[in-house]
XYZ file of C-alpha atoms in Angstrom:
729
model
C 61.766 -20.011 33.169
C 59.935 -17.992 30.599
C 57.117 -20.391 30.549
C 56.751 -20.314 34.319
C 56.597 -16.502 34.119
C 53.894 -16.651 31.522
C 51.970 -19.105 33.633
C 52.250 -16.844 36.577
C 50.784 -13.946 34.427
C 47.931 -16.184 33.108
C 47.105 -17.299 36.702
C 47.170 -13.824 38.267
C 45.056 -12.528 35.390
C 42.413 -15.313 35.649
C 42.347 -14.655 39.450
C 41.773 -10.935 39.202
C 39.072 -11.381 36.597
C 37.329 -14.236 38.584
C 37.464 -12.069 41.713
C 35.981 -9.061 39.844
C 33.069 -11.190 38.641
C 32.444 -12.817 41.972
C 32.044 -9.610 43.753
C 29.904 -7.942 41.013
C 26.384 -7.321 42.484
C 23.485 -8.868 40.611
C 20.716 -6.472 39.610
C 17.217 -6.950 38.348
C 17.752 -4.965 35.135
C 15.971 -5.519 31.927
C 17.355 -6.774 28.639
C 16.728 -5.770 24.996
C 16.920 -8.375 22.280
C 15.888 -8.782 18.601
C 16.950 -9.472 15.108
C 18.198 -7.084 12.370
C 17.678 -7.960 8.699
C 17.805 -6.383 5.288
C 14.504 -4.840 4.421
C 14.579 -6.098 0.821
C 15.820 -9.703 0.831
C 15.092 -10.442 4.558
C 18.671 -11.700 5.042
C 20.344 -11.164 8.506
C 22.880 -8.354 8.914
C 25.745 -9.852 11.047
C 27.736 -7.136 12.776
C 24.901 -4.491 12.722
C 25.351 -2.064 15.710
C 22.741 -1.363 18.405
C 23.619 1.431 20.877
C 21.513 3.277 23.442
C 22.219 6.884 22.801
C 23.958 8.997 25.476
C 24.935 5.837 27.284
C 27.911 3.419 26.967
C 25.631 0.314 26.453
C 25.288 -1.378 23.190
C 25.602 -4.684 21.170
C 26.389 -6.046 17.703
C 24.317 -8.677 15.761
C 25.563 -12.216 15.319
C 25.574 -14.238 12.130
C 21.893 -14.718 12.388
C 21.340 -10.927 12.953
C 20.297 -11.479 16.654
C 21.493 -9.066 19.384
C 21.163 -8.865 23.084
C 21.697 -5.737 25.264
C 21.774 -7.083 28.874
C 21.617 -5.456 32.248
C 19.726 -2.237 31.083
C 18.692 -0.070 33.950
C 15.141 1.115 34.069
C 14.574 4.310 32.065
C 13.928 5.830 28.702
C 16.371 5.388 25.811
C 16.778 6.071 22.127
C 17.958 2.955 20.264
C 20.205 3.705 17.261
C 20.705 0.879 14.744
C 23.431 0.990 12.105
C 25.170 -1.163 9.589
C 27.630 -0.404 6.792
C 25.824 0.550 3.535
C 22.447 0.898 5.220
C 20.347 3.889 6.602
C 20.395 4.369 10.377
C 17.296 3.669 12.288
C 16.190 5.236 15.624
C 13.577 3.992 18.050
C 12.583 5.491 21.512
C 11.946 2.772 24.104
C 10.918 2.735 27.749
C 12.519 0.033 29.844
C 10.915 -1.281 33.065
C 12.761 -3.210 35.660
C 13.229 -7.035 35.346
C 11.667 -7.178 31.843
C 12.804 -8.649 28.431
C 12.011 -6.588 25.392
C 12.092 -7.900 21.855
C 12.687 -5.258 19.159
C 13.270 -6.358 15.512
C 14.575 -4.026 12.769
C 14.622 -4.036 8.943
C 17.265 -1.627 7.326
C 17.364 -0.260 3.932
C 20.368 0.022 1.865
C 22.070 3.371 1.356
C 25.152 4.651 -0.416
C 25.796 7.048 2.477
C 28.445 5.419 4.613
C 28.698 7.926 7.527
C 25.694 6.840 9.506
C 27.387 3.975 11.346
C 28.966 3.172 14.642
C 32.790 2.736 14.890
C 35.075 2.081 17.844
C 38.567 2.593 16.461
C 38.348 6.403 16.326
C 38.082 7.012 20.032
C 38.249 3.437 21.505
C 34.531 3.589 22.251
C 31.288 3.264 20.162
C 30.693 6.509 18.398
C 28.938 7.861 15.227
C 31.462 8.047 12.191
C 29.780 11.449 11.830
C 31.574 12.615 15.085
C 34.906 11.047 14.124
C 37.724 13.669 13.967
C 40.013 11.423 11.891
C 39.518 9.918 8.606
C 38.043 6.452 9.226
C 37.032 3.824 6.679
C 34.974 0.652 7.304
C 34.827 -2.488 5.421
C 32.131 -5.043 6.424
C 32.561 -8.828 6.258
C 30.140 -8.737 3.321
C 32.494 -6.408 1.313
C 35.489 -8.646 1.889
C 33.771 -12.119 1.385
C 31.841 -11.237 -1.679
C 35.045 -10.162 -3.372
C 36.615 -13.404 -2.353
C 39.748 -11.897 -0.803
C 41.973 -14.556 0.854
C 43.429 -12.181 3.285
C 42.334 -9.002 4.970
C 45.280 -6.835 4.002
C 44.406 -7.618 0.350
C 40.931 -6.453 0.871
C 42.037 -3.145 2.357
C 43.477 -2.030 -1.146
C 39.867 -0.929 -1.926
C 40.210 1.841 0.670
C 41.635 5.209 -0.421
C 45.418 5.932 0.402
C 45.931 2.079 1.205
C 48.643 0.150 -0.737
C 50.258 -3.312 -0.276
C 53.919 -3.279 -1.099
C 55.126 -6.865 -0.751
C 54.108 -7.980 2.853
C 54.052 -4.363 4.064
C 50.685 -2.481 4.252
C 51.334 1.242 3.593
C 48.618 3.931 4.496
C 49.281 7.464 3.303
C 52.695 6.537 2.174
C 53.756 5.649 5.665
C 55.726 2.472 4.807
C 57.968 1.451 1.848
C 59.235 -1.904 0.912
C 61.535 -4.116 3.027
C 63.785 -6.200 0.919
C 63.690 -9.252 3.219
C 60.484 -8.561 4.946
C 62.121 -7.514 8.209
C 61.163 -3.906 8.466
C 58.773 -2.962 11.368
C 55.137 -1.741 10.571
C 53.910 1.743 10.863
C 50.476 0.394 10.788
C 49.226 -1.036 13.939
C 47.163 -4.305 13.473
C 44.566 -4.955 16.164
C 42.243 -7.918 16.686
C 39.310 -6.883 18.811
C 41.233 -3.806 19.964
C 44.273 -5.876 21.114
C 47.649 -5.128 19.382
C 49.204 -7.996 17.442
C 52.565 -6.889 16.195
C 55.412 -9.282 16.669
C 57.963 -8.790 19.267
C 61.073 -9.200 17.146
C 60.315 -7.528 13.791
C 57.249 -5.554 14.830
C 55.294 -6.979 11.919
C 51.648 -7.840 11.444
C 50.578 -11.430 10.866
C 47.340 -10.877 8.793
C 46.592 -14.657 8.792
C 45.675 -14.961 12.415
C 42.063 -13.933 11.638
C 40.658 -15.720 8.537
C 38.311 -13.433 6.544
C 35.381 -15.813 7.253
C 35.609 -14.988 10.875
C 35.879 -11.172 10.285
C 32.821 -9.041 11.251
C 34.474 -5.807 9.847
C 37.703 -3.953 9.428
C 38.041 -0.280 10.707
C 40.953 1.753 9.223
C 41.883 4.728 11.258
C 44.254 7.149 9.457
C 46.449 9.920 10.853
C 47.243 10.879 14.512
C 46.526 7.533 16.347
C 49.464 7.273 18.763
C 47.619 9.029 21.674
C 45.318 6.074 22.066
C 47.281 3.306 20.439
C 50.950 3.917 21.316
C 54.108 3.194 19.329
C 52.881 0.905 16.503
C 50.236 3.296 15.283
C 52.407 6.111 13.976
C 50.662 6.519 10.579
C 47.519 4.290 10.921
C 45.594 1.738 12.821
C 43.699 -1.309 11.362
C 41.296 -2.892 13.722
C 39.855 -6.270 12.755
C 36.619 -7.065 14.655
C 36.033 -10.771 14.857
C 32.508 -12.261 14.409
C 30.843 -13.056 17.686
C 29.414 -16.383 18.726
C 25.751 -16.871 17.560
C 22.839 -17.537 19.901
C 21.454 -20.390 17.843
C 23.720 -23.013 16.128
C 25.097 -21.800 12.836
C 27.551 -23.281 10.360
C 29.297 -21.394 7.661
C 31.859 -22.464 4.947
C 33.645 -21.024 1.963
C 35.567 -23.129 -0.496
C 37.273 -21.826 -3.633
C 39.703 -23.408 -6.143
C 41.370 -22.108 -9.244
C 44.297 -22.162 -11.703
C 46.865 -19.823 -13.170
C 46.941 -19.076 -16.846
C 50.135 -19.260 -18.941
C 52.299 -16.167 -18.725
C 51.772 -13.642 -21.472
C 55.551 -13.954 -22.482
C 56.427 -17.400 -23.840
C 59.900 -17.352 -22.460
C 58.548 -17.049 -18.967
C 56.758 -20.336 -19.004
C 58.713 -22.550 -16.538
C 56.592 -25.709 -16.080
C 54.188 -27.963 -17.978
C 52.397 -28.699 -14.755
C 48.957 -27.232 -13.881
C 49.534 -24.413 -11.380
C 46.479 -24.433 -9.131
C 45.208 -23.311 -5.615
C 42.389 -23.918 -3.331
C 41.212 -22.502 0.000
C 38.538 -23.941 2.372
C 37.187 -22.380 5.505
C 34.727 -23.965 8.078
C 33.189 -22.293 11.045
C 30.708 -23.306 13.550
C 29.032 -21.168 16.261
C 26.566 -21.818 19.170
C 25.619 -20.584 22.562
C 25.008 -22.766 25.603
C 23.217 -20.574 28.015
C 25.650 -17.674 29.024
C 28.568 -19.340 27.137
C 28.934 -18.655 23.400
C 31.445 -20.587 21.253
C 32.796 -19.943 17.732
C 35.365 -22.286 16.250
C 36.951 -22.318 12.711
C 39.584 -24.210 10.631
C 41.015 -23.057 7.438
C 43.266 -24.804 4.821
C 45.028 -22.950 1.975
C 47.215 -24.433 -0.635
C 48.803 -22.677 -3.633
C 51.280 -24.082 -6.049
C 52.269 -20.519 -7.091
C 52.635 -18.890 -10.327
C 56.386 -18.667 -10.025
C 59.068 -21.138 -9.327
C 59.524 -21.814 -5.630
C 56.555 -19.918 -4.587
C 54.224 -22.745 -3.440
C 52.424 -22.288 -0.085
C 50.814 -24.531 2.318
C 48.918 -23.041 5.299
C 46.574 -24.063 8.230
C 44.664 -21.838 10.565
C 42.697 -22.664 13.780
C 40.736 -20.166 15.820
C 38.498 -20.444 18.837
C 36.489 -17.695 20.534
C 34.594 -18.467 23.775
C 32.443 -15.664 25.261
C 30.862 -15.684 28.702
C 28.029 -13.372 29.354
C 27.418 -12.568 33.139
C 24.103 -11.561 34.785
C 25.501 -8.138 35.634
C 26.081 -7.287 31.916
C 29.875 -7.880 32.014
C 31.472 -10.060 29.368
C 34.625 -12.153 29.172
C 35.740 -12.659 25.572
C 38.706 -15.062 24.729
C 40.443 -15.558 21.432
C 42.820 -18.340 20.607
C 44.434 -18.782 17.209
C 47.143 -20.848 15.688
C 48.536 -20.827 12.288
C 51.270 -22.916 10.590
C 52.634 -22.275 7.183
C 55.408 -23.685 4.818
C 56.096 -21.830 1.702
C 58.916 -21.376 -0.898
C 60.508 -18.000 -1.023
C 60.833 -16.342 -4.488
C 63.670 -13.965 -3.647
C 64.705 -12.440 -7.157
C 64.023 -13.528 -10.604
C 66.633 -15.270 -12.737
C 66.483 -12.492 -15.389
C 64.129 -10.307 -17.178
C 63.725 -13.072 -19.911
C 63.055 -15.549 -17.148
C 61.082 -13.480 -14.792
C 59.203 -16.468 -13.139
C 62.187 -18.541 -12.193
C 64.828 -18.010 -9.511
C 68.149 -19.211 -8.680
C 67.318 -19.349 -4.936
C 65.669 -22.294 -3.372
C 65.123 -21.009 0.179
C 61.858 -21.886 2.049
C 60.094 -20.009 4.807
C 58.116 -21.169 7.765
C 55.456 -19.532 9.942
C 54.542 -20.962 13.244
C 52.632 -18.845 15.579
C 50.056 -18.609 18.218
C 48.187 -16.117 20.182
C 45.642 -15.911 23.142
C 43.856 -12.834 24.295
C 41.272 -12.195 26.984
C 38.992 -9.186 27.097
C 36.943 -8.468 30.194
C 34.313 -5.650 29.893
C 32.335 -4.679 32.908
C 29.661 -1.808 32.828
C 29.434 -0.170 36.336
C 26.546 1.911 35.155
C 25.206 3.325 31.879
C 27.865 5.905 32.154
C 30.943 4.094 33.323
C 32.557 0.899 31.756
C 35.998 -0.657 32.559
C 37.812 -2.968 30.203
C 40.862 -5.082 30.912
C 42.681 -6.603 28.135
C 45.518 -9.255 28.223
C 47.149 -11.130 25.404
C 50.217 -13.445 24.736
C 51.596 -13.459 21.236
C 54.208 -15.934 20.149
C 55.262 -16.083 16.538
C 58.007 -17.274 14.342
C 57.437 -15.340 11.077
C 58.306 -16.508 7.651
C 61.935 -15.871 6.696
C 64.375 -17.747 4.596
C 65.194 -20.986 6.353
C 68.798 -20.010 6.590
C 67.590 -17.054 8.688
C 64.700 -18.885 10.378
C 66.781 -21.565 11.924
C 68.580 -18.955 13.968
C 65.394 -17.545 15.471
C 63.290 -18.409 18.507
C 59.641 -17.614 18.419
C 59.282 -13.979 19.491
C 57.246 -13.601 22.574
C 54.926 -10.579 23.564
C 52.893 -10.126 26.624
C 50.447 -7.367 26.723
C 48.059 -5.924 29.287
C 45.818 -2.858 29.377
C 43.293 -1.372 31.810
C 40.957 1.261 30.311
C 37.846 3.125 31.742
C 35.380 5.123 29.777
C 33.210 7.596 31.682
C 30.486 9.821 30.576
C 30.046 12.383 33.232
C 27.404 14.243 31.137
C 25.826 14.226 27.687
C 28.638 16.495 26.465
C 31.680 14.653 27.590
C 33.146 11.172 27.164
C 36.458 10.564 28.802
C 38.802 7.666 28.145
C 41.687 6.975 30.510
C 43.882 3.928 30.555
C 47.221 2.357 31.045
C 48.929 -0.383 28.945
C 52.122 -2.348 29.230
C 54.000 -4.694 26.980
C 56.916 -7.005 27.536
C 58.799 -8.262 24.470
C 61.340 -11.070 24.270
C 63.281 -11.883 21.011
C 66.137 -14.305 20.520
C 68.242 -15.168 17.553
C 71.804 -16.124 16.579
C 71.760 -13.145 14.468
C 71.087 -10.487 17.185
C 71.332 -12.410 20.478
C 68.659 -12.259 23.102
C 67.066 -8.955 24.071
C 63.945 -7.843 25.910
C 62.170 -4.567 26.107
C 59.404 -3.043 28.172
C 56.774 -0.425 27.043
C 54.431 1.398 29.277
C 52.039 4.133 28.486
C 49.240 6.147 30.415
C 46.881 8.040 28.275
C 43.747 10.058 28.478
C 41.254 11.661 25.991
C 38.053 13.598 26.164
C 35.429 13.825 23.512
C 33.582 17.019 24.203
C 30.268 17.564 22.252
C 29.882 21.390 22.522
C 26.633 21.204 20.476
C 24.691 18.867 18.512
C 26.753 19.777 15.484
C 30.296 20.453 16.913
C 32.521 17.954 18.712
C 36.104 18.514 19.926
C 38.565 15.696 20.851
C 41.738 16.183 22.838
C 44.117 13.681 24.338
C 47.665 13.014 25.589
C 49.762 9.739 25.950
C 53.088 9.358 27.720
C 55.135 6.650 25.896
C 57.882 5.076 27.818
C 60.239 2.341 26.198
C 63.091 0.535 27.803
C 65.398 -1.725 26.107
C 66.542 -3.821 28.967
C 70.303 -3.295 29.678
C 70.532 -0.541 26.964
C 68.417 2.599 26.487
C 65.268 4.308 27.689
C 63.101 6.531 25.548
C 60.169 8.703 26.314
C 57.719 10.658 24.224
C 54.691 12.765 24.833
C 52.053 12.343 22.143
C 49.322 15.063 22.206
C 46.210 15.093 19.749
C 43.598 17.547 19.056
C 40.722 17.154 16.653
C 37.348 18.641 15.681
C 34.292 17.518 13.850
C 31.685 20.042 12.670
C 28.382 19.304 10.880
C 27.223 22.684 9.302
C 24.488 20.963 7.351
C 22.467 17.835 7.499
C 24.865 15.590 5.491
C 27.894 17.633 5.456
C 30.611 16.887 8.066
C 33.929 18.741 8.389
C 36.763 17.110 10.385
C 40.470 17.831 11.160
C 43.019 16.557 13.601
C 46.622 17.115 14.463
C 48.842 15.050 16.716
C 52.194 13.494 17.354
C 53.311 9.980 16.423
C 55.905 7.694 17.845
C 57.509 4.392 16.877
C 60.416 2.673 18.457
C 62.612 0.533 16.249
C 62.095 -3.076 16.692
C 64.652 -5.343 18.257
C 65.503 -6.928 14.837
C 65.811 -3.645 13.185
C 68.526 -2.491 15.696
C 70.539 -5.575 16.026
C 70.160 -8.084 13.015
C 73.419 -8.834 11.343
C 73.300 -11.830 9.055
C 74.055 -13.047 5.481
C 71.777 -14.521 2.801
C 73.499 -16.863 0.414
C 76.048 -14.094 -0.169
C 73.260 -12.520 -2.179
C 72.391 -9.891 0.384
C 73.604 -9.151 3.976
C 72.153 -7.021 6.779
C 74.354 -5.225 9.258
C 73.306 -4.062 12.610
C 72.699 -0.462 13.697
C 72.377 -0.322 17.644
C 72.266 3.474 17.572
C 69.076 3.434 15.502
C 66.706 6.131 17.028
C 62.945 6.244 17.394
C 60.800 7.622 14.734
C 58.699 10.777 15.478
C 56.012 12.329 13.346
C 53.592 15.310 13.418
C 50.462 14.309 11.461
C 47.757 16.704 10.314
C 44.609 16.258 8.162
C 41.566 18.013 7.269
C 38.518 16.583 5.381
C 34.941 16.592 4.334
C 32.296 13.947 4.418
C 29.316 14.735 2.088
C 26.167 12.818 1.515
C 23.864 13.537 -1.322
C 20.469 12.017 -0.647
C 20.603 8.361 0.022
C 22.369 7.662 -3.168
C 25.824 9.204 -3.047
C 28.548 9.739 -0.392
C 31.760 11.450 -0.795
C 34.880 11.944 1.320
C 37.872 14.157 0.550
C 40.804 14.664 2.861
C 44.227 16.351 2.685
C 47.028 15.279 4.871
C 50.596 16.205 5.844
C 52.933 13.758 7.643
C 56.200 15.306 8.933
C 58.654 12.520 9.940
C 61.756 12.789 12.104
C 64.343 9.995 12.022
C 62.201 7.927 9.431
C 63.623 4.426 9.573
C 64.404 3.075 6.084
C 66.169 -0.086 4.953
C 69.155 1.206 3.039
C 71.580 -0.249 0.580
C 74.994 0.901 1.760
C 77.113 -0.570 -1.076
C 76.772 0.158 -4.739
C 78.564 -3.092 -5.596
C 76.273 -5.643 -3.677
C 73.296 -5.940 -1.561
C 74.798 -4.791 1.872
C 71.784 -3.440 3.784
C 71.337 -1.485 6.973
C 68.399 0.319 8.912
C 69.238 3.865 8.992
C 67.404 6.986 10.205
C 66.578 9.525 7.543
C 66.602 12.936 9.538
C 63.693 14.809 8.041
C 60.969 13.632 5.440
C 57.496 14.830 4.567
C 54.554 13.208 2.953
C 51.785 15.345 1.588
C 48.689 14.088 -0.191
C 44.976 14.249 -0.965
C 42.660 11.262 -0.843
C 39.089 10.902 -2.050
C 36.481 8.212 -2.013
C 32.907 7.990 -3.429
C 30.131 5.599 -3.363
C 27.117 5.847 -5.737
C 24.003 3.702 -5.638
C 21.210 3.923 -8.228
C 18.145 1.971 -9.266
C 17.175 0.765 -5.712
C 20.520 -0.687 -5.278
C 20.855 -2.603 -8.451
C 23.788 -0.513 -9.522
C 26.693 0.478 -7.198
C 29.903 2.222 -8.056
C 32.818 2.522 -5.549
C 35.610 4.825 -6.470
C 38.735 6.191 -4.765
C 41.904 8.102 -5.679
C 44.936 9.330 -3.929
C 47.649 11.866 -4.939
C 50.807 11.617 -2.871
C 53.899 13.660 -2.710
C 56.940 12.481 -0.700
C 60.301 13.990 -0.238
C 63.441 14.126 1.853
C 63.753 17.661 3.355
C 67.494 17.204 3.990
C 70.469 15.968 2.101
C 71.277 12.680 3.750
C 74.162 10.445 2.409
C 73.464 7.809 4.904
C 69.992 7.148 3.454
C 71.180 7.935 -0.204
C 68.602 10.774 -0.230
C 69.169 14.203 -1.700
C 67.148 17.177 -0.484
C 63.871 17.183 -2.297
C 64.133 13.676 -3.560
C 61.100 11.390 -3.401
C 61.052 8.621 -0.911
C 61.181 5.121 -2.384
C 58.059 3.036 -3.178
C 55.673 5.966 -2.581
C 53.527 6.060 -5.841
C 52.430 9.542 -6.900
C 48.912 8.451 -8.016
C 46.689 5.527 -7.088
C 43.136 4.752 -7.792
C 40.354 2.115 -7.585
C 37.028 1.827 -9.346
C 34.481 -0.948 -9.078
C 31.004 -0.926 -10.608
C 28.575 -3.626 -9.462
C 25.188 -4.539 -11.362
C 22.676 -6.940 -9.864
C 19.865 -8.701 -11.716
C 17.840 -10.341 -9.047
C 20.082 -13.309 -7.828
C 22.754 -12.553 -10.418
C 25.471 -9.939 -9.699
C 28.257 -8.836 -12.144
C 31.129 -6.918 -10.737
C 34.423 -5.492 -11.963
C 37.319 -3.554 -10.386
C 40.311 -1.672 -11.781
C 43.318 -0.804 -9.737
C 45.885 1.671 -10.872
C 49.291 2.544 -9.065
C 51.607 4.750 -10.868
C 55.227 4.004 -11.556
C 57.470 4.483 -8.565
C 59.516 7.540 -8.901
C 62.243 5.916 -6.849
C 63.242 2.403 -5.533
C 65.967 1.424 -3.216
C 67.356 -1.502 -5.204
C 68.206 -2.009 -8.879
C 67.272 1.542 -9.800
C 68.172 1.154 -13.519
C 65.813 -1.545 -14.181
C 62.579 -0.643 -15.994
C 59.490 0.169 -13.888
C 55.916 0.446 -15.055
C 52.539 1.409 -13.562
C 50.243 -1.291 -12.034
C 46.940 -1.806 -14.009
C 44.944 -4.716 -12.796
C 41.491 -5.692 -13.751
C 39.568 -8.159 -11.783
C 36.151 -9.548 -12.973
C 33.595 -11.721 -11.068
C 30.034 -12.938 -11.310
C 27.925 -14.116 -8.374
C 24.794 -16.319 -8.070
C 22.701 -16.263 -4.902
C 20.323 -19.097 -4.061
C 18.819 -18.948 -0.604
C 21.710 -18.932 1.825
C 24.349 -20.004 -0.746
C 26.531 -18.021 -3.091
C 28.369 -19.386 -6.093
C 31.035 -17.044 -7.712
C 33.312 -17.167 -10.762
C 36.279 -14.815 -10.821
C 39.041 -13.774 -13.138
C 42.040 -11.789 -11.488
C 44.292 -9.641 -13.548
C 42.030 -10.419 -16.611
C 44.271 -8.422 -18.955
C 47.247 -10.482 -17.885
C 49.240 -7.173 -17.228
C 52.849 -7.466 -16.344
C 54.433 -5.412 -13.705
C 56.916 -5.559 -10.884
C 55.354 -4.995 -7.470
C 58.915 -4.454 -6.289
C 62.199 -5.137 -7.835
C 62.716 -8.413 -9.712
C 59.256 -9.699 -8.540
C 56.486 -9.915 -11.151
C 52.893 -9.461 -9.890
C 50.316 -12.008 -9.901
C 49.499 -13.276 -13.534
C 45.960 -14.051 -14.781
C 44.146 -16.760 -12.793
C 40.646 -18.144 -12.877
C 38.600 -19.355 -9.815
C 35.260 -20.623 -8.684
C 33.988 -20.482 -5.061
C 31.059 -21.660 -3.017
C 29.939 -20.317 0.317
C 26.986 -20.609 2.584
C 25.586 -20.305 6.032
C 22.793 -22.318 7.731
């Protein structure tokens, strides 16, 4: 029955989109095309943005640096070209009817990161200079050159971002979930489409391999007005790489091995503990149809007992470009994983072995369709539809009781630019979730949200943003909840390279089906009891910051933030004798902090220094026995200090790079609080060699072999060595 219903949804969506395309009038408009490259090494800059200022028209470059802006009406425009880590270029152009213009650009590198185009701040292309929120951007080059295997690992180089187990925490919004069942307060998007699971509300970062990532945009603070329930503390939008115009093949392969542990007693095997990862991608356009396909294979024997991993990914992205300038973009992904689950160590003297032998499986697929139609240079409508079916990795004793969770999502949004001063976004989204398990039964839920936001540019230096979303959530046969989420923000540029920004807004997150109803037992080691009375989280989020550029060599950003949570959902140990756990609401909690980030570039780009630091203060504002919190006590797993520093030195084709990541000792944890805790101090070193379009890299992770627990009774990754080769042609 459910499959038939899905089929009807797909058929109806396809019919509507086909009808829309069929009735679109053809116009003899012009097109602008060209190539964007690095001015120094002449390499293409995939993902570089080209927009026509004061319109809603634009494009991004493919892997070969080529871009196309189709269906441009006759008139005079100013082209704005930007890319992360490069200076912006502008060019005035006059477009005549039924013509093709070829305009190439060469960009110079720059440490000032504010002159770039983003889409996550206001769900439309805008200058980062005008963003009222704190927004960070990581390009595909940033991620691939550091040889990160998953995007969430790469995001740790962004200020106020931490990874605690499988949970991405931004500005202290998320703690640690003992069995990985807590819902996410960070909304994960792929090409602006939400991708949280329907049962646990978790993000699966494996759906988009890093080789297919164009860039990652991190929006912090009040985001619920545009993104709804999942984005209560932050939004991470993964922008996939678009199909290329000409045939292009890319690959990355890496292999490595783990060193012996620094404590002799911890050595648990004489076998060589190794890992490897291989990614292949091919892209080509056939007239108006562009295709991009990739396959990835990842195997890791693990540095701990029962922590091996075997994973496959497959992605396919067809894009159809129509004569009227509209575009239909599809994304299909499948990943399958089998891994051992290292639950708890056997003891401090045997920290890399475990008495548990559970295994976990991941089996998931998703498909999304995005249709974007420009009715004019001032009005664009976008329709989004996705189906997300996932069975996330849990201990097999749990997984056997779960059916794959199903989420069906649709959105219709229009962006209107009635004048040079105003850009209005208005839309409606709907989501239907179905989750079934022997541990919580079968439940379904519906979410629906209309929203509106106006970006008002009062002057060339002052912009105001105001918006409102109405959240409706119905747990079928149970409860209905509603929430109004307003937001107000301002961005002001008093001087040429000084931007002040501030925002305030309400956040909202409904508890996931699993958080409310799961009741299970895990080998008598831990049990989770249900809480059907669990209430939705609400938050008031405020931040204020400054972005400062100093010439073309230095950029700085400092922001202060306050996040005031009501009914914060935390996984709580309800027994002092054993691990009996329950999701509970903590009535009032506040998180305050200051984050900073700097990028320095010297000697014509031969030396680069990236630094960030975050100070965080979290506390319960009320005594709450249910959550085991006293008034004024710190929230668990929120480090008070964290920092990241990474110098890079290049000598022609040779690049030497290091990074140091520091996370202070947790003031409070939820389980085993009497066990020793230490700060995390991790040093990674790498050397890269470039030859034509190929890159060879040697890397040492945790070079000092520092021992620390990421969370209780789980030692962080020990020292390992790897070599990788990547290329595109």
